Short mmCIF file of C-alpha atoms in Angstrom, two decimals:
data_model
loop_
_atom_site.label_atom_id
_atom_site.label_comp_id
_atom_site.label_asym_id
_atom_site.label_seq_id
_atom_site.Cartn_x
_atom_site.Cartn_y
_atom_site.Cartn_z
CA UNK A 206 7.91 -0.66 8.73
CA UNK A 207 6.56 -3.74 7.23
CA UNK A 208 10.36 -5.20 6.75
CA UNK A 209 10.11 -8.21 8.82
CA UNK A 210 7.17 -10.04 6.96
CA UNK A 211 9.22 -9.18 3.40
CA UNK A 212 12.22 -11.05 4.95
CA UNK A 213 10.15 -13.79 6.15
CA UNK A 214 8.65 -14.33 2.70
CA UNK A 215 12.41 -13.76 1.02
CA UNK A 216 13.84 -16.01 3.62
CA UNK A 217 10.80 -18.83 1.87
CA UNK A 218 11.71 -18.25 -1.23
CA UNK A 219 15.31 -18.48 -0.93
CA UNK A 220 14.53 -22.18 1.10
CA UNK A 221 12.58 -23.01 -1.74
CA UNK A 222 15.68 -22.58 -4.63
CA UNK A 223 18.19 -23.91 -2.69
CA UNK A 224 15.84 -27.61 -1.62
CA UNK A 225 15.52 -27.53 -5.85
CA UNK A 226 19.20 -27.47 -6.17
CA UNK A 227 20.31 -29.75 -3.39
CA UNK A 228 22.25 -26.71 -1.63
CA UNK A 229 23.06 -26.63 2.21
CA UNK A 230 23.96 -23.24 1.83
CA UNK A 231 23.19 -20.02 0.33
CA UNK A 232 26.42 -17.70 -0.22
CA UNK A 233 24.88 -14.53 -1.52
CA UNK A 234 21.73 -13.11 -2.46
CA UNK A 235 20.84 -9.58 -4.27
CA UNK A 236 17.32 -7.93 -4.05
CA UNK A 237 16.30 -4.80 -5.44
CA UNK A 238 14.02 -2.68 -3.06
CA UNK A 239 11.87 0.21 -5.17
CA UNK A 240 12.26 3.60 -3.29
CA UNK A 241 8.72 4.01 -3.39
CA UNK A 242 8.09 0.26 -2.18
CA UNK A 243 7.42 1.57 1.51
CA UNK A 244 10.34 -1.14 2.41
CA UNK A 245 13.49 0.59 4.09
CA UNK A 246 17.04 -1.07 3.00
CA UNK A 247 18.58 -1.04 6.57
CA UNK A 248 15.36 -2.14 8.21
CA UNK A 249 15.20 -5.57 5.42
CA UNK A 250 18.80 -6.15 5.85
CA UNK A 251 18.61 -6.41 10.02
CA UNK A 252 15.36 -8.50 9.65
CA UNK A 253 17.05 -10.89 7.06
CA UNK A 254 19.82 -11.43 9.51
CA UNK A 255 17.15 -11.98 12.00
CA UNK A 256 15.78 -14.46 10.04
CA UNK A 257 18.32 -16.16 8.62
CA UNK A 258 19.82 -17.42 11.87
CA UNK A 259 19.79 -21.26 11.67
CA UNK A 260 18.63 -21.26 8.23
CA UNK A 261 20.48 -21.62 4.89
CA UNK A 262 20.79 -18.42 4.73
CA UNK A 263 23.04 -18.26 7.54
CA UNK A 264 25.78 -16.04 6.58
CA UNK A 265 25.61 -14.86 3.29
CA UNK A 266 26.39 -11.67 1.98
CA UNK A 267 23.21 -9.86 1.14
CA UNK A 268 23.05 -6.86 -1.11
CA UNK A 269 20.26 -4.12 -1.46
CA UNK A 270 20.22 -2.43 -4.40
CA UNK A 271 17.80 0.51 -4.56
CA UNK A 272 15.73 1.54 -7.68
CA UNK A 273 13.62 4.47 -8.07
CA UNK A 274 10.99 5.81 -10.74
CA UNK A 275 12.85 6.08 -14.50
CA UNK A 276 11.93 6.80 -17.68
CA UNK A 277 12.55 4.01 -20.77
CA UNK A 278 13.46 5.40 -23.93
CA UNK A 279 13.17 2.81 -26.83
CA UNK A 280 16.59 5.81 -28.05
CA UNK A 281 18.11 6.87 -24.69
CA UNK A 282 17.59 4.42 -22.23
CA UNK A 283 16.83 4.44 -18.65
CA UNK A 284 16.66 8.00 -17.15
CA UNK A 285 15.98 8.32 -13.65
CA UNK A 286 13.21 10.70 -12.70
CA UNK A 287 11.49 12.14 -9.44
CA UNK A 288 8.72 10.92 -9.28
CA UNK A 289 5.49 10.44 -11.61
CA UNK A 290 6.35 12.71 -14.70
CA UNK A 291 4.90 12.50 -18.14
CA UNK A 292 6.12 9.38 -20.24
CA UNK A 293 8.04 11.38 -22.92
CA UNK A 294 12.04 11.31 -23.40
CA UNK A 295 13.58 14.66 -21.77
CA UNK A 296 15.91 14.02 -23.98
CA UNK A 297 14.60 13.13 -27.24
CA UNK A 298 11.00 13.86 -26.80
CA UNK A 299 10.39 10.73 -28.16
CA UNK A 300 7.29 8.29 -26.27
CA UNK A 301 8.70 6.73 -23.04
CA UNK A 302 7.22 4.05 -20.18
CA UNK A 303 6.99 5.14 -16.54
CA UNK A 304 8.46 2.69 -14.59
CA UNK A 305 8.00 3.58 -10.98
CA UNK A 306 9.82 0.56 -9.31
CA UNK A 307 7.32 0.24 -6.31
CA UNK A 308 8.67 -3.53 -5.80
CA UNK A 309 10.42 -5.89 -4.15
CA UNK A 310 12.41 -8.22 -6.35
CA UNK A 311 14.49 -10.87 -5.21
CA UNK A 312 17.29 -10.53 -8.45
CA UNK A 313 19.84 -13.31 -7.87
CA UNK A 314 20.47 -16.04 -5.51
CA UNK A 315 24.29 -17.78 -5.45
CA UNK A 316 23.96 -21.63 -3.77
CA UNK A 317 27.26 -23.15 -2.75
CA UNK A 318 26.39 -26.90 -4.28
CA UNK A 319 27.98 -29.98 -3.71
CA UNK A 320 29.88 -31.34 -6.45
CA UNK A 321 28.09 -34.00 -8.08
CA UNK A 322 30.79 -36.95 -9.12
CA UNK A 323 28.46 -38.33 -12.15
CA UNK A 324 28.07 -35.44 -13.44
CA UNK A 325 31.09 -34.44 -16.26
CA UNK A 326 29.77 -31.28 -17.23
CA UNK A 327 31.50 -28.21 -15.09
CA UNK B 24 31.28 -24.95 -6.38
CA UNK B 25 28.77 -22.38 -6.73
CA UNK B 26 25.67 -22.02 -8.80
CA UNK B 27 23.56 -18.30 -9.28
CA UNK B 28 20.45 -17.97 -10.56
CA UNK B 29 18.54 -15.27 -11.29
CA UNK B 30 15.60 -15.37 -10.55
CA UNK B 31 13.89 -11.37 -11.16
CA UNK B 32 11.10 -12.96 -8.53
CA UNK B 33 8.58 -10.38 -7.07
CA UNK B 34 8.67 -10.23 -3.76
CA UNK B 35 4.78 -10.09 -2.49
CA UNK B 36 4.00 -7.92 1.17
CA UNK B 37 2.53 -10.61 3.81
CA UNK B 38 -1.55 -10.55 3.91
CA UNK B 39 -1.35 -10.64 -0.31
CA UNK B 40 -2.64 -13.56 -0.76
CA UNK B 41 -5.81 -12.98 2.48
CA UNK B 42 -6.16 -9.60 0.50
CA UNK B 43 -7.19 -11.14 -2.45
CA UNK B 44 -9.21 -13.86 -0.61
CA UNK B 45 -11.09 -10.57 0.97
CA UNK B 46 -11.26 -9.13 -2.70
CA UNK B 47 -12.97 -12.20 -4.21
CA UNK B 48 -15.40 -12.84 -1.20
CA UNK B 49 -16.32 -8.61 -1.15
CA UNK B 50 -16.47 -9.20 -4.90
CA UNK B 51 -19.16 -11.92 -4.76
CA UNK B 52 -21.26 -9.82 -2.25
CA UNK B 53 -21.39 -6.95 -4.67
CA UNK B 54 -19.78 -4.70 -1.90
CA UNK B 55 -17.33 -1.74 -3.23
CA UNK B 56 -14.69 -1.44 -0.59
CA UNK B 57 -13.03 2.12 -0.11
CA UNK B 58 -10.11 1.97 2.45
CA UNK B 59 -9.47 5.71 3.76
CA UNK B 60 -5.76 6.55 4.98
CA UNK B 61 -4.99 9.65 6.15
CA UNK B 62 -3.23 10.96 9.76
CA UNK B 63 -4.62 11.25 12.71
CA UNK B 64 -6.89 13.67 13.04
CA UNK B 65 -7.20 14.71 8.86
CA UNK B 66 -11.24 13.96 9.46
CA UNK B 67 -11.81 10.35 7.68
CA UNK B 68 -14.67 10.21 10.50
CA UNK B 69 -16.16 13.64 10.12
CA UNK B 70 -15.87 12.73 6.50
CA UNK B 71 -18.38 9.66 6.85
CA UNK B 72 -20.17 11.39 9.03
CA UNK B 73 -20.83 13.71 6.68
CA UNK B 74 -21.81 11.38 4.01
CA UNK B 75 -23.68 9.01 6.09
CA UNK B 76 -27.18 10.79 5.43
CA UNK B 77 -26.89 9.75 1.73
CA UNK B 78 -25.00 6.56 2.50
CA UNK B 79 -27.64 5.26 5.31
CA UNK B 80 -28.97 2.05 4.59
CA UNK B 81 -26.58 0.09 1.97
CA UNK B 82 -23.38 1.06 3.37
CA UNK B 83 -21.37 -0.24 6.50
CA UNK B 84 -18.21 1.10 8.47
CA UNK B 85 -14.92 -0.60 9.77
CA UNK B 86 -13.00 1.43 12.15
CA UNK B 87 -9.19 1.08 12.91
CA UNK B 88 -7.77 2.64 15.54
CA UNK B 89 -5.19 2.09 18.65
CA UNK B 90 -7.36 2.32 21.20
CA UNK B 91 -11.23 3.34 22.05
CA UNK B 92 -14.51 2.61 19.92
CA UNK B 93 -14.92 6.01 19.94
CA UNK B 94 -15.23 6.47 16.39
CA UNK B 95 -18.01 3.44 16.21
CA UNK B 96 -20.32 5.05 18.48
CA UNK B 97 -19.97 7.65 16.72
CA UNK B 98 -21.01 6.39 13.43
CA UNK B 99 -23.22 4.68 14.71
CA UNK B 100 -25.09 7.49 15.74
CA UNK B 101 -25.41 8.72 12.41
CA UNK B 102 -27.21 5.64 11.64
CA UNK B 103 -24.66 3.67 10.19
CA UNK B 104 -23.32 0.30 11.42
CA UNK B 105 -19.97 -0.07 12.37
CA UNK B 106 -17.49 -2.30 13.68
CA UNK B 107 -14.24 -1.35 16.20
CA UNK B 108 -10.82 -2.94 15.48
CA UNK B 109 -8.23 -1.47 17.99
CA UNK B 110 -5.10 -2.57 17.02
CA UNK B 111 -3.34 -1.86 20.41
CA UNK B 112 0.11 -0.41 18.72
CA UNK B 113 -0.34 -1.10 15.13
CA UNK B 114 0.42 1.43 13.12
CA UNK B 115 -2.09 0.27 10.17
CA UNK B 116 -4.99 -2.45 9.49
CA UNK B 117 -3.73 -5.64 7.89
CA UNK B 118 -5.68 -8.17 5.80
CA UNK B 119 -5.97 -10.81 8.75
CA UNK B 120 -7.99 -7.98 10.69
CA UNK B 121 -10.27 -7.54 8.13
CA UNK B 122 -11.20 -11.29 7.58
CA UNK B 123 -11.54 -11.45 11.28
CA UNK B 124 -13.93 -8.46 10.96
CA UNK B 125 -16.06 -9.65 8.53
CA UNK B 126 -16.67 -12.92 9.71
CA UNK B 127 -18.58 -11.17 13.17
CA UNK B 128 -19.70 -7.95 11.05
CA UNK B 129 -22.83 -8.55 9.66
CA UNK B 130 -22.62 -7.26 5.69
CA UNK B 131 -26.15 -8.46 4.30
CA UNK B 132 -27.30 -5.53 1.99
CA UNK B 133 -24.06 -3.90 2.29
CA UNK B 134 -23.19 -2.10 -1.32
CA UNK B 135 -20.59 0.02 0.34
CA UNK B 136 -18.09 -0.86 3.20
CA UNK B 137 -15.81 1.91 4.00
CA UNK B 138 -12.92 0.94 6.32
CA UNK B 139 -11.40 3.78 8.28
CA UNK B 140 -7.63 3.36 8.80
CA UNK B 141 -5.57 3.64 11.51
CA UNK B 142 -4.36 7.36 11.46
CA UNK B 143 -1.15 7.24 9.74
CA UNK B 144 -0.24 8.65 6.40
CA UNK B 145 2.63 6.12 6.14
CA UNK B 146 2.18 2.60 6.36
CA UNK B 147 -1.76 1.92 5.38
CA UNK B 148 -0.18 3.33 1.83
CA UNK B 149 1.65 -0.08 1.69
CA UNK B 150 -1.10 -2.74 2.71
CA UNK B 151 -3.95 -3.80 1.05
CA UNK B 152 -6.99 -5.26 3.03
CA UNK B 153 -9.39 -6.64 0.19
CA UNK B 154 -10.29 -3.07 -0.68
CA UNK B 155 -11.27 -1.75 -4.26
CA UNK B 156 -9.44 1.41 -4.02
CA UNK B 157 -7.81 3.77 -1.59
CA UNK B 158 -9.17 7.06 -1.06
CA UNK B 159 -6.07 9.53 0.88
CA UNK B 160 -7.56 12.28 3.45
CA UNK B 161 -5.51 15.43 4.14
CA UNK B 162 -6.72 17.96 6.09
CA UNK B 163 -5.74 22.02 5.09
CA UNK B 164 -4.71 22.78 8.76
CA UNK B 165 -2.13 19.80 8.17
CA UNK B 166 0.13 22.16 5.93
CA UNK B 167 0.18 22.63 2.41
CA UNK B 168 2.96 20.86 2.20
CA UNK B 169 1.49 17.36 2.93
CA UNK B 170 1.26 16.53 -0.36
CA UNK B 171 4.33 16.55 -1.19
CA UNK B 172 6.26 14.89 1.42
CA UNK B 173 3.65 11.90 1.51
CA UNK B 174 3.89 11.21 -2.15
CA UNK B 175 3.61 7.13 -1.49
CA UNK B 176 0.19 7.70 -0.08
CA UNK B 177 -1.08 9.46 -3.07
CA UNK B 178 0.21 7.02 -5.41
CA UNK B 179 -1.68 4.08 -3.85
CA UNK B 180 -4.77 5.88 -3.93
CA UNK B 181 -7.76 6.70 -6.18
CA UNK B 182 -8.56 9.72 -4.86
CA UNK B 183 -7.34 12.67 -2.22
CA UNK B 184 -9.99 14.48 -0.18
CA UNK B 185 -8.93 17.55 1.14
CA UNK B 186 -10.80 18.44 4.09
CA UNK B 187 -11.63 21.36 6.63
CA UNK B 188 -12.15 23.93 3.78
CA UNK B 189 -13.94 26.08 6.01
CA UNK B 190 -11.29 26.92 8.09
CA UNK B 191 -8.86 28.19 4.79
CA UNK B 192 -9.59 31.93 5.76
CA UNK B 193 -8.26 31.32 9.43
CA UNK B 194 -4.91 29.29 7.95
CA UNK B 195 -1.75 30.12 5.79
CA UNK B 196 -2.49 27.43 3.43
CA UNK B 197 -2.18 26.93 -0.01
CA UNK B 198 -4.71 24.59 -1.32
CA UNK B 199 -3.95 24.68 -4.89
CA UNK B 200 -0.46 24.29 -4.10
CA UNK B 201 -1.78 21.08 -2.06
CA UNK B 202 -3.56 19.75 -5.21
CA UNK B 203 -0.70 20.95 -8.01
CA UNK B 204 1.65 18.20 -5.61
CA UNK B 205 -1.18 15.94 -5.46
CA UNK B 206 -1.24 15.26 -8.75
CA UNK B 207 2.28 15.52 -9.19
CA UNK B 208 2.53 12.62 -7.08
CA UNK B 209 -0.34 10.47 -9.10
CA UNK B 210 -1.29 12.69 -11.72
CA UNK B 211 -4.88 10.12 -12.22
CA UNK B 212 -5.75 10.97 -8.58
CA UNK B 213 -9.27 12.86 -8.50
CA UNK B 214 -9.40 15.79 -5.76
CA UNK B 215 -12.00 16.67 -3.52
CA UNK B 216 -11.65 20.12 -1.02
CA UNK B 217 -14.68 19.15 0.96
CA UNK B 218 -16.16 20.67 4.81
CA UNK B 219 -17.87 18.01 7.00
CA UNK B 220 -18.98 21.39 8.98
CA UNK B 221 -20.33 23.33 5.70
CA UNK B 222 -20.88 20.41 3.69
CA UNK B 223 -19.00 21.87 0.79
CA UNK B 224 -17.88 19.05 -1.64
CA UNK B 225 -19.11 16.16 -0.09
CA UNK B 226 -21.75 15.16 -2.45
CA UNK B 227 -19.54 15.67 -5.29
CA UNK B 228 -16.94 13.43 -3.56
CA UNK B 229 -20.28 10.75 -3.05
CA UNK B 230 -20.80 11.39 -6.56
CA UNK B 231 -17.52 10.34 -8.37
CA UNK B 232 -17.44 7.37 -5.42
CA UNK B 233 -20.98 5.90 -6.53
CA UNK B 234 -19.74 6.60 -9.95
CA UNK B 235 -16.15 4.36 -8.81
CA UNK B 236 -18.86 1.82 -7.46
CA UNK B 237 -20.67 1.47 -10.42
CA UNK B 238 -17.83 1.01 -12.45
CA UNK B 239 -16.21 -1.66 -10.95
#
């Protein structure tokens, strides 16, 4: 419900890296959106269009990946779970963290850069 | 050529940063900020109405709602001042509100400020105005399954109040089943079943909230 003023901020931060890097463009971008982050996938993908228009942005392929609570065994590894359970391995019973994934991360951004002729190094 | 970089950054919801602005200047003032959240028509304003015999003189009221000031006058019969946002079509109260707010609201002696949502069990869960902790109110003639399908509302708050308890002989409700999902949801959530007509549970609710207050 709250979409637009996520994309708005994304949409800043994404300015930000690619005015660091000297990039007119930004080509792709991934985010991960917690399933209990009150942020709907659909709804932040129309509103980064929105917002993108005229921007660096402009164009590039956006993925949402969505990430709900999970269990992290130090043995088993991530287990995803319903909701808030007890922090112990279902399958090992050994001591586990409760990550609920109530976020919204931007992951990875991919600037198209301009080739820089003094530079040797690919 | 193309260049990624990861960057893992958090993204924050807009009104963060006046949030904690509203946090540090409530925190100076020695006020303990409760935001309720619950849908229309749960009872957050029977529930301060309830309270506000014990609350009178140190604590203050912020209402949200679409339209009316309604629930001012009201609390402001029970002796308690208060002070109307109507947020037209808003489906919740945002940080910018609740500056505005305070800078015409009065707060001198205030130890308590309670701010009243807009009814919505939905998107309040995802906003934070400055407030120390959330505090979710369900009502029993709501359904006993409330809990359960509004888990993000639970998890962003301190404690649930379950309300209208003297109406459970007239309803096919399960209450315990309301609290077993409760705290399935946010198993550090402390429950309240409280009347506003009977009074039943209300000054234990005041209780563990002074208790909250003291703590901070």
């Amino acid at each position: 419900m709250h979409e637009l003023s996520f994309a708005a901020q994304i949409l800043r931060c994404v300015e930000q890296q690619a005015r660091e890097h000297r990039a007119p463009r930004v080509s792709r971008l991934r985010l991960r959106v917690g399933r209990l982050s009150g942020v709907n996938r659909d709804n932040l993908a129309f509103c980064l269009e929105a917002v993108a228009d005229g921007s660096v942005m402009q164009g590039a392929q956006i993925e949402v990946d969505e990430a709900g609570p999970e269990l992290v065994c130090p043995s088993c590894g991530r287990l995803p779970v319903d909701g808030m359970v007890k922090p112990v391995c279902p399958a090992c019973g050994k001591e586990a963290e409760l990550v609920l994934n109530t976020e919204v991360t931007i992951e990875e951004v991919e600037l198209d850069v301009e080739e820089d002729p003094t530079q040797t190094e690919s | 050529m193309s260049k990624k970089i990861r960057l893992r950054q958090k993204v924050e919801a807009a009104g963060r940063e006046t949030s904690e602005a509203l946090r540090e200047f409530f925190s100076q003032r020695a006020i303990f900020v409760v935001n309720l959240i619950g849908s229309p028509g749960s009872g957050k304003t029977s529930l301060i109405e309830a309270a506000a015999g014990r609350l009178k003189g140190r604590t203050a009221v912020i209402q949200g709602d679409l339209e009316t000031s309604e629930d001012k006058e009201r609390i402001e019969r029970c002796g308690l001042p208060a002070y109307q946002i109507n947020t037209i079509s808003g489906c919740h109260l945002d940080a910018g509100q609740i500056r505005r707010a305070v800078e015409e609201f009065p707060l001198d002696d205030v130890q308590l400020l309670l701010i009243e949502n807009v009814g919505n069990l939905v998107c309040p869960a995802c906003f934070e105005i400055g407030e120390d902790i959330k505090v979710a109110v369900i009502s029993v003639t709501e359904g006993d399954d409330k809990p359960a399908k509004y888990p993000v509302a639970l998890l962003a708050s301190a404690a649930v109040v379950l309300t209208k308890t003297d109406l459970l002989p007239h309803l096919r409700c399960d209450v315990d089943r309301m609290a077993k999902d409760a705290l399935a949801a946010n198993p550090e959530l402390e429950i309240f079943r409280c009347s506003a007509v009977t009074g039943e549970g209300v000054d234990d609710f005041l209780d563990w909230l002074e208790e909250a207050a003291a703590e901070r």
